[in-house]
Amino acid sequence: MKRNKRYLWLAGAAAVILIALVWSLGGKDNPASSVIWQERAEEAQLELTKSFWDDKRGLYNNAAPCIAQLCTDPFNYWWLAHAVDALVDGYERSGDERYAEQIAKLYQGLLDRNAGVMINDYYDDMEWMALAWLRAYDATKDERYKLASLELWEEIKGGWNGEMGGGIAWRKEQTDYKNTPANAPAAILAARLYGHFRNGEDLAWAKKIYDWQKETLVDPDTGLVWDGINRTGDGNIDKEWRFTYGQGVFIGAGVELFRVTEDQAYLEDARRTAAHLKEAFLSPATGMLPSEGDGDGGLFKGVLIRYLGELIAADPDEPERNDLIGMLKTNAESLWQFGKAEDKAVFSHSWAEAPDTIVQLSAELSGLMLLEQMAVLEKNGQLQ
């Protein structure tokens, strides 16, 4: 039987009003209200394991329920990098060692599936994986993860060439196509590595990659981040390809370079791109981020959310900081009321609509990353 959409809308609105009432009565000191997002994040983490984990392979399935080849094909390497990141989120929030154990299982599962190495043919995918393993190393101090991140970084640097004025290629078979997913995360990685190990070459790389990204794929008037250049061999920029994750990784690159250099110009770049989200991506009626579809698109909003969280953490004086927090809260409340299945914490690629019968791992991870970010804000007393 189909749901009555008007009834669901009214029920959802009532739930949001009830949540607001609880906060107004209890405030941050009310134990019942102060852990709501941490509990929801934990519930979603448990559901990720229950619905998606395949213990025999040591990997998460592509979809739940798992049907035929949808379980294992294709090998979504970059989705699994974000699964590592999500597990690190859970470990940092809770300190529960089962997260460290799950990270170790996934590390081995990835090696088993990828011929004993972390390296693959896509530079952007390797960057996501290197970023995830560096965070896993920070959380667990397991040297394997540090070595994996450093090994990937050496491979990634080989993707830089002079085509299109510089930049790292998207993949090894298409060295003249440069895009934001292969460059902004590389700048984040290089800056973080410099922050960890103080190798001056890493900082030089971070600045070089960032400068190319900003000069080539960022609208100088608005801060909007374009997706790529020369995809079809004509030298054109894909200005109509505007994705949330592209904005997120450029924001993240600016934040990381600000952290290691204290140069306010990087922070101003991140602020400007974040401020433009309202005009370029948010629904004027609801304040919701768009659905970007299934498949890879299911992960895009989660990437944006992660780096908006980094901006909020790094920039307490951000003039629009409360607006960013409000945007996250609006989307998270809608996700929990409308974008979640009725009986379990599996999520839609649209945070305003119920999930399909089959939920893809990409969409599940995005929803989980939003909840974990809300848990961080909650623990820090930043939700009003």
Short mmCIF file of C-alpha atoms in Angstrom, two decimals:
data_model
loop_
_atom_site.label_atom_id
_atom_site.label_comp_id
_atom_site.label_asym_id
_atom_site.label_seq_id
_atom_site.Cartn_x
_atom_site.Cartn_y
_atom_site.Cartn_z
CA MET A 1 0.00 0.00 0.00
CA LYS A 2 1.38 3.39 -0.96
CA ARG A 3 1.92 5.94 1.76
CA ASN A 4 -0.32 8.98 2.00
CA LYS A 5 2.22 11.71 1.21
CA ARG A 6 0.15 14.48 2.80
CA TYR A 7 -0.12 12.50 6.02
CA LEU A 8 3.63 11.83 6.00
CA TRP A 9 4.36 15.52 5.49
CA LEU A 10 2.13 16.51 8.40
CA ALA A 11 3.58 13.80 10.62
CA GLY A 12 7.11 14.84 9.70
CA ALA A 13 6.37 18.49 10.44
CA ALA A 14 4.89 17.53 13.79
CA ALA A 15 8.02 15.50 14.60
CA VAL A 16 10.29 18.44 13.80
CA ILE A 17 8.16 20.70 16.04
CA LEU A 18 8.37 18.10 18.82
CA ILE A 19 12.16 17.93 18.52
CA ALA A 20 12.36 21.70 18.70
CA LEU A 21 10.13 21.69 21.80
CA VAL A 22 12.33 19.13 23.55
CA TRP A 23 15.40 21.26 22.87
CA SER A 24 13.69 24.43 24.07
CA LEU A 25 12.57 22.79 27.32
CA GLY A 26 15.69 20.80 28.04
CA GLY A 27 18.51 22.61 26.33
CA LYS A 28 22.02 21.21 26.22
CA ASP A 29 21.87 20.17 29.88
CA ASN A 30 18.99 17.77 29.37
CA PRO A 31 20.50 14.25 29.12
CA ALA A 32 17.55 13.07 27.06
CA SER A 33 18.22 15.68 24.39
CA SER A 34 22.01 15.92 24.48
CA VAL A 35 22.78 12.57 22.86
CA ILE A 36 20.01 12.19 20.32
CA TRP A 37 22.31 12.49 17.27
CA GLN A 38 25.01 10.35 18.84
CA GLU A 39 22.43 7.62 19.40
CA ARG A 40 21.18 7.94 15.84
CA ALA A 41 24.71 7.78 14.46
CA GLU A 42 25.35 4.63 16.47
CA GLU A 43 22.10 3.09 15.25
CA ALA A 44 23.11 3.80 11.66
CA GLN A 45 26.59 2.32 12.19
CA LEU A 46 25.06 -0.87 13.54
CA GLU A 47 22.72 -1.03 10.55
CA LEU A 48 25.62 -0.54 8.14
CA THR A 49 27.21 -3.69 9.53
CA LYS A 50 23.97 -5.63 9.74
CA SER A 51 22.67 -4.83 6.27
CA PHE A 52 25.82 -4.39 4.17
CA TRP A 53 28.79 -6.24 5.67
CA ASP A 54 30.00 -9.49 4.08
CA ASP A 55 32.31 -11.15 6.58
CA LYS A 56 33.53 -13.77 4.09
CA ARG A 57 34.94 -11.15 1.74
CA GLY A 58 35.79 -8.60 4.41
CA LEU A 59 33.97 -5.92 2.38
CA TYR A 60 30.68 -4.06 2.37
CA ASN A 61 28.20 -5.11 -0.29
CA ASN A 62 27.18 -2.58 -2.91
CA ALA A 63 23.52 -2.76 -1.92
CA ALA A 64 21.07 -4.08 0.62
CA PRO A 65 19.31 -6.37 0.30
CA CYS A 66 22.05 -8.14 -1.61
CA ILE A 67 20.74 -9.44 -4.93
CA ALA A 68 22.90 -11.44 -7.35
CA GLN A 69 25.83 -9.47 -8.76
CA LEU A 70 24.65 -6.26 -7.11
CA CYS A 71 26.48 -7.55 -4.05
CA THR A 72 29.97 -7.55 -5.48
CA ASP A 73 30.13 -6.04 -8.98
CA PRO A 74 31.45 -3.59 -9.75
CA PHE A 75 34.21 -3.26 -7.17
CA ASN A 76 33.38 0.20 -5.82
CA TYR A 77 36.82 0.95 -4.43
CA TRP A 78 36.14 4.62 -3.69
CA TRP A 79 32.87 3.86 -1.89
CA LEU A 80 34.85 1.60 0.42
CA ALA A 81 37.32 4.40 1.11
CA HIS A 82 34.41 6.39 2.51
CA ALA A 83 33.34 3.35 4.50
CA VAL A 84 36.75 3.49 6.20
CA ASP A 85 36.16 7.18 6.90
CA ALA A 86 32.73 6.46 8.36
CA LEU A 87 34.16 3.79 10.66
CA VAL A 88 36.79 6.26 11.85
CA ASP A 89 33.95 8.68 12.60
CA GLY A 90 32.33 6.04 14.78
CA TYR A 91 35.59 5.22 16.55
CA GLU A 92 36.37 8.86 17.28
CA ARG A 93 32.85 9.40 18.62
CA SER A 94 32.62 6.34 20.80
CA GLY A 95 36.10 4.97 21.47
CA ASP A 96 34.59 1.50 20.98
CA GLU A 97 37.28 -0.96 19.89
CA ARG A 98 34.87 -2.83 17.66
CA TYR A 99 35.29 0.02 15.17
CA ALA A 100 39.05 -0.51 15.14
CA GLU A 101 38.45 -4.22 14.59
CA GLN A 102 36.11 -3.49 11.69
CA ILE A 103 38.61 -1.10 10.13
CA ALA A 104 41.25 -3.84 10.29
CA LYS A 105 38.91 -6.35 8.64
CA LEU A 106 38.11 -3.90 5.86
CA TYR A 107 41.80 -3.16 5.33
CA GLN A 108 42.50 -6.84 4.76
CA GLY A 109 39.40 -7.29 2.62
CA LEU A 110 40.50 -4.48 0.34
CA LEU A 111 43.95 -5.99 -0.07
CA ASP A 112 42.47 -9.40 -0.81
CA ARG A 113 40.13 -7.95 -3.44
CA ASN A 114 42.74 -5.64 -5.02
CA ALA A 115 45.59 -8.07 -5.68
CA GLY A 116 47.41 -7.33 -2.44
CA VAL A 117 47.80 -3.56 -2.98
CA MET A 118 45.82 -0.37 -2.42
CA ILE A 119 46.85 1.19 -5.75
CA ASN A 120 44.42 1.37 -8.67
CA ASP A 121 44.03 3.18 -12.00
CA TYR A 122 42.02 6.19 -10.81
CA TYR A 123 43.88 8.99 -9.09
CA ASP A 124 40.79 10.38 -7.39
CA ASP A 125 39.92 6.96 -5.95
CA MET A 126 43.41 6.56 -4.55
CA GLU A 127 43.19 9.99 -2.95
CA TRP A 128 39.99 9.09 -1.12
CA MET A 129 41.65 5.91 0.09
CA ALA A 130 44.83 7.70 1.19
CA LEU A 131 42.82 10.27 3.12
CA ALA A 132 40.83 7.53 4.83
CA TRP A 133 43.89 5.52 5.85
CA LEU A 134 45.62 8.61 7.20
CA ARG A 135 42.60 9.25 9.42
CA ALA A 136 42.54 5.59 10.43
CA TYR A 137 46.20 5.87 11.41
CA ASP A 138 45.46 8.94 13.51
CA ALA A 139 42.66 7.11 15.31
CA THR A 140 44.30 3.72 15.84
CA LYS A 141 48.07 4.35 15.50
CA ASP A 142 48.26 1.23 13.33
CA GLU A 143 51.41 1.70 11.22
CA ARG A 144 49.93 -0.28 8.31
CA TYR A 145 47.50 2.53 7.63
CA LYS A 146 50.17 5.21 7.62
CA LEU A 147 52.25 3.19 5.18
CA ALA A 148 49.21 2.64 2.95
CA SER A 149 48.54 6.38 2.84
CA LEU A 150 52.16 7.23 2.05
CA GLU A 151 52.38 4.55 -0.64
CA LEU A 152 49.25 5.89 -2.30
CA TRP A 153 50.57 9.45 -2.14
CA GLU A 154 53.70 8.48 -4.05
CA GLU A 155 51.52 6.97 -6.77
CA ILE A 156 49.19 9.97 -6.83
CA LYS A 157 51.99 12.46 -7.44
CA GLY A 158 52.74 10.62 -10.68
CA GLY A 159 49.39 11.82 -12.02
CA TRP A 160 50.57 15.42 -12.35
CA ASN A 161 51.48 16.55 -15.86
CA GLY A 162 51.53 19.71 -17.97
CA GLU A 163 48.34 19.05 -19.94
CA MET A 164 45.74 21.79 -19.31
CA GLY A 165 48.39 23.84 -17.55
CA GLY A 166 49.00 21.29 -14.83
CA GLY A 167 46.85 19.35 -12.42
CA ILE A 168 46.53 15.67 -11.58
CA ALA A 169 44.81 13.47 -14.14
CA TRP A 170 41.56 11.71 -13.33
CA ARG A 171 42.89 8.30 -14.39
CA LYS A 172 46.01 6.74 -15.82
CA GLU A 173 44.45 6.04 -19.23
CA GLN A 174 43.27 9.62 -19.74
CA THR A 175 46.11 11.85 -18.67
CA ASP A 176 44.80 15.02 -20.35
CA TYR A 177 41.49 15.07 -18.45
CA LYS A 178 41.79 16.97 -15.18
CA ASN A 179 38.99 17.39 -12.68
CA THR A 180 38.15 18.59 -9.20
CA PRO A 181 37.79 15.07 -7.72
CA ALA A 182 41.41 14.31 -8.66
CA ASN A 183 42.87 17.61 -7.48
CA ALA A 184 41.10 19.12 -4.49
CA PRO A 185 41.34 15.89 -2.43
CA ALA A 186 45.03 15.66 -3.39
CA ALA A 187 45.56 19.15 -1.98
CA ILE A 188 43.80 18.08 1.24
CA LEU A 189 46.00 14.99 1.45
CA ALA A 190 49.26 16.85 0.79
CA ALA A 191 48.42 19.51 3.38
CA ARG A 192 47.49 16.89 5.98
CA LEU A 193 50.67 14.95 5.33
CA TYR A 194 52.65 18.13 5.82
CA GLY A 195 50.81 18.75 9.08
CA HIS A 196 51.73 15.25 10.25
CA PHE A 197 55.30 14.86 9.08
CA ARG A 198 56.51 18.39 8.24
CA ASN A 199 57.96 17.44 4.89
CA GLY A 200 58.26 20.74 3.00
CA GLU A 201 57.76 19.00 -0.34
CA ASP A 202 54.25 18.01 0.72
CA LEU A 203 53.33 21.61 1.48
CA ALA A 204 54.72 22.68 -1.89
CA TRP A 205 52.57 20.04 -3.57
CA ALA A 206 49.49 21.15 -1.66
CA LYS A 207 49.95 24.76 -2.75
CA LYS A 208 50.72 23.84 -6.36
CA ILE A 209 47.68 21.61 -6.71
CA TYR A 210 45.42 24.11 -4.95
CA ASP A 211 46.58 26.98 -7.14
CA TRP A 212 45.88 25.00 -10.30
CA GLN A 213 42.45 23.97 -9.00
CA LYS A 214 41.47 27.52 -8.05
CA GLU A 215 42.75 29.10 -11.25
CA THR A 216 41.22 26.49 -13.56
CA LEU A 217 38.05 25.10 -12.01
CA VAL A 218 36.64 27.71 -9.63
CA ASP A 219 34.37 30.55 -10.74
CA PRO A 220 36.22 33.72 -9.67
CA ASP A 221 32.95 35.61 -9.25
CA THR A 222 31.06 33.20 -6.98
CA GLY A 223 33.41 30.52 -5.69
CA LEU A 224 31.34 27.83 -7.44
CA VAL A 225 33.51 24.81 -8.20
CA TRP A 226 33.27 23.30 -11.68
CA ASP A 227 33.84 19.60 -12.22
CA GLY A 228 36.59 19.27 -14.83
CA ILE A 229 38.36 20.35 -17.99
CA ASN A 230 38.99 18.56 -21.31
CA ARG A 231 36.78 15.56 -20.56
CA THR A 232 35.94 15.17 -24.24
CA GLY A 233 39.29 16.36 -25.58
CA ASP A 234 38.10 19.82 -26.62
CA GLY A 235 39.69 21.83 -23.81
CA ASN A 236 36.32 22.94 -22.48
CA ILE A 237 35.39 23.23 -18.82
CA ASP A 238 32.33 21.29 -17.64
CA LYS A 239 30.65 24.35 -16.17
CA GLU A 240 27.25 22.70 -16.14
CA TRP A 241 28.56 19.81 -14.05
CA ARG A 242 27.98 21.23 -10.58
CA PHE A 243 28.08 18.65 -7.83
CA THR A 244 27.96 18.99 -4.07
CA TYR A 245 31.10 16.94 -3.52
CA GLY A 246 33.13 19.25 -5.75
CA GLN A 247 32.22 22.15 -3.50
CA GLY A 248 33.04 20.07 -0.46
CA VAL A 249 36.55 19.06 -1.44
CA PHE A 250 37.52 22.60 -2.47
CA ILE A 251 36.24 23.85 0.89
CA GLY A 252 38.27 21.09 2.54
CA ALA A 253 41.41 22.02 0.64
CA GLY A 254 41.11 25.63 1.72
CA VAL A 255 40.58 24.62 5.33
CA GLU A 256 43.58 22.28 5.41
CA LEU A 257 45.91 24.81 3.83
CA PHE A 258 44.71 27.44 6.29
CA ARG A 259 45.45 25.07 9.17
CA VAL A 260 49.03 24.46 8.13
CA THR A 261 49.88 27.96 6.86
CA GLU A 262 47.54 30.25 8.85
CA ASP A 263 47.03 32.18 5.61
CA GLN A 264 43.55 33.72 5.80
CA ALA A 265 43.23 33.75 2.01
CA TYR A 266 42.64 30.00 2.00
CA LEU A 267 39.95 30.35 4.64
CA GLU A 268 38.26 33.12 2.69
CA ASP A 269 38.13 30.86 -0.37
CA ALA A 270 36.45 28.13 1.66
CA ARG A 271 33.98 30.60 3.19
CA ARG A 272 33.00 31.97 -0.21
CA THR A 273 32.33 28.56 -1.75
CA ALA A 274 30.33 27.51 1.32
CA ALA A 275 28.28 30.73 1.22
CA HIS A 276 27.39 30.09 -2.44
CA LEU A 277 25.81 26.72 -1.61
CA LYS A 278 22.56 28.45 -0.70
CA GLU A 279 22.19 29.98 -4.14
CA ALA A 280 23.56 27.10 -6.18
CA PHE A 281 22.30 23.98 -4.40
CA LEU A 282 19.79 24.50 -1.60
CA SER A 283 16.05 24.39 -2.22
CA PRO A 284 14.74 27.91 -1.51
CA ALA A 285 11.54 26.40 -0.14
CA THR A 286 12.95 23.75 2.19
CA GLY A 287 16.69 24.40 2.62
CA MET A 288 17.39 20.87 1.47
CA LEU A 289 20.40 19.70 -0.51
CA PRO A 290 19.48 18.02 -3.80
CA SER A 291 19.32 14.34 -4.57
CA GLU A 292 22.15 13.52 -6.97
CA GLY A 293 20.87 10.07 -7.79
CA ASP A 294 22.00 6.54 -7.11
CA GLY A 295 25.42 5.09 -7.80
CA ASP A 296 28.37 7.40 -7.25
CA GLY A 297 26.00 10.33 -6.89
CA GLY A 298 24.66 8.84 -3.68
CA LEU A 299 27.95 9.68 -1.99
CA PHE A 300 28.26 13.28 -3.12
CA LYS A 301 26.34 14.98 -0.31
CA GLY A 302 28.22 13.01 2.33
CA VAL A 303 31.53 14.34 1.02
CA LEU A 304 30.20 17.91 1.18
CA ILE A 305 28.94 17.38 4.73
CA ARG A 306 32.31 16.10 5.92
CA TYR A 307 34.17 19.16 4.72
CA LEU A 308 31.52 21.61 5.88
CA GLY A 309 32.15 20.06 9.28
CA GLU A 310 35.86 20.76 8.88
CA LEU A 311 35.10 24.39 8.01
CA ILE A 312 32.85 24.80 11.05
CA ALA A 313 35.53 23.30 13.30
CA ALA A 314 38.37 25.39 11.88
CA ASP A 315 36.56 28.71 11.64
CA PRO A 316 34.71 29.75 14.80
CA ASP A 317 34.49 33.32 13.48
CA GLU A 318 32.81 32.33 10.21
CA PRO A 319 30.05 34.95 9.71
CA GLU A 320 27.65 32.35 8.31
CA ARG A 321 28.67 29.54 10.66
CA ASN A 322 25.25 29.34 12.28
CA ASP A 323 23.65 29.19 8.84
CA LEU A 324 25.86 26.23 7.93
CA ILE A 325 24.97 24.44 11.16
CA GLY A 326 21.31 25.21 10.53
CA MET A 327 21.57 23.75 7.04
CA LEU A 328 23.07 20.53 8.40
CA LYS A 329 20.37 20.31 11.05
CA THR A 330 17.57 20.85 8.53
CA ASN A 331 18.92 18.11 6.28
CA ALA A 332 19.58 15.72 9.16
CA GLU A 333 16.09 16.11 10.62
CA SER A 334 14.58 15.49 7.20
CA LEU A 335 16.82 12.46 6.66
CA TRP A 336 15.69 10.91 9.92
CA GLN A 337 11.99 11.71 9.45
CA PHE A 338 11.57 11.17 5.73
CA GLY A 339 14.75 9.72 4.18
CA LYS A 340 15.00 6.67 6.46
CA ALA A 341 13.15 3.38 6.18
CA GLU A 342 10.34 3.01 8.72
CA ASP A 343 11.84 0.02 10.50
CA LYS A 344 15.62 0.48 10.24
CA ALA A 345 18.37 3.02 9.62
CA VAL A 346 18.83 2.61 5.88
CA PHE A 347 18.73 5.79 3.86
CA SER A 348 17.55 7.22 0.57
CA HIS A 349 19.70 9.18 -1.85
CA SER A 350 17.05 11.87 -1.34
CA TRP A 351 16.99 13.06 2.25
CA ALA A 352 13.36 14.12 1.80
CA GLU A 353 11.92 10.84 0.47
CA ALA A 354 11.69 7.26 1.69
CA PRO A 355 14.40 4.91 0.37
CA ASP A 356 13.77 2.46 -2.44
CA THR A 357 13.41 -1.24 -1.74
CA ILE A 358 17.10 -1.70 -2.58
CA VAL A 359 19.43 0.78 -0.86
CA GLN A 360 22.88 1.39 -2.28
CA LEU A 361 25.96 1.59 -0.08
CA SER A 362 26.79 5.04 -1.44
CA ALA A 363 23.52 6.53 -0.20
CA GLU A 364 23.81 4.72 3.12
CA LEU A 365 27.28 6.14 3.72
CA SER A 366 26.16 9.70 2.91
CA GLY A 367 23.34 9.49 5.42
CA LEU A 368 25.65 8.00 8.02
CA MET A 369 28.24 10.75 7.49
CA LEU A 370 25.55 13.39 8.04
CA LEU A 371 24.50 11.76 11.31
CA GLU A 372 28.10 11.46 12.51
CA GLN A 373 28.65 15.15 11.75
CA MET A 374 25.54 16.02 13.74
CA ALA A 375 26.90 13.91 16.58
CA VAL A 376 30.12 15.96 16.55
CA LEU A 377 28.18 19.23 16.67
CA GLU A 378 26.04 17.86 19.47
CA LYS A 379 29.02 16.74 21.56
CA ASN A 380 30.59 20.18 21.08
CA GLY A 381 27.44 21.95 22.22
CA GLN A 382 26.98 23.65 18.84
CA LEU A 383 23.35 22.71 18.24
CA GLN A 384 20.74 25.16 19.49
#
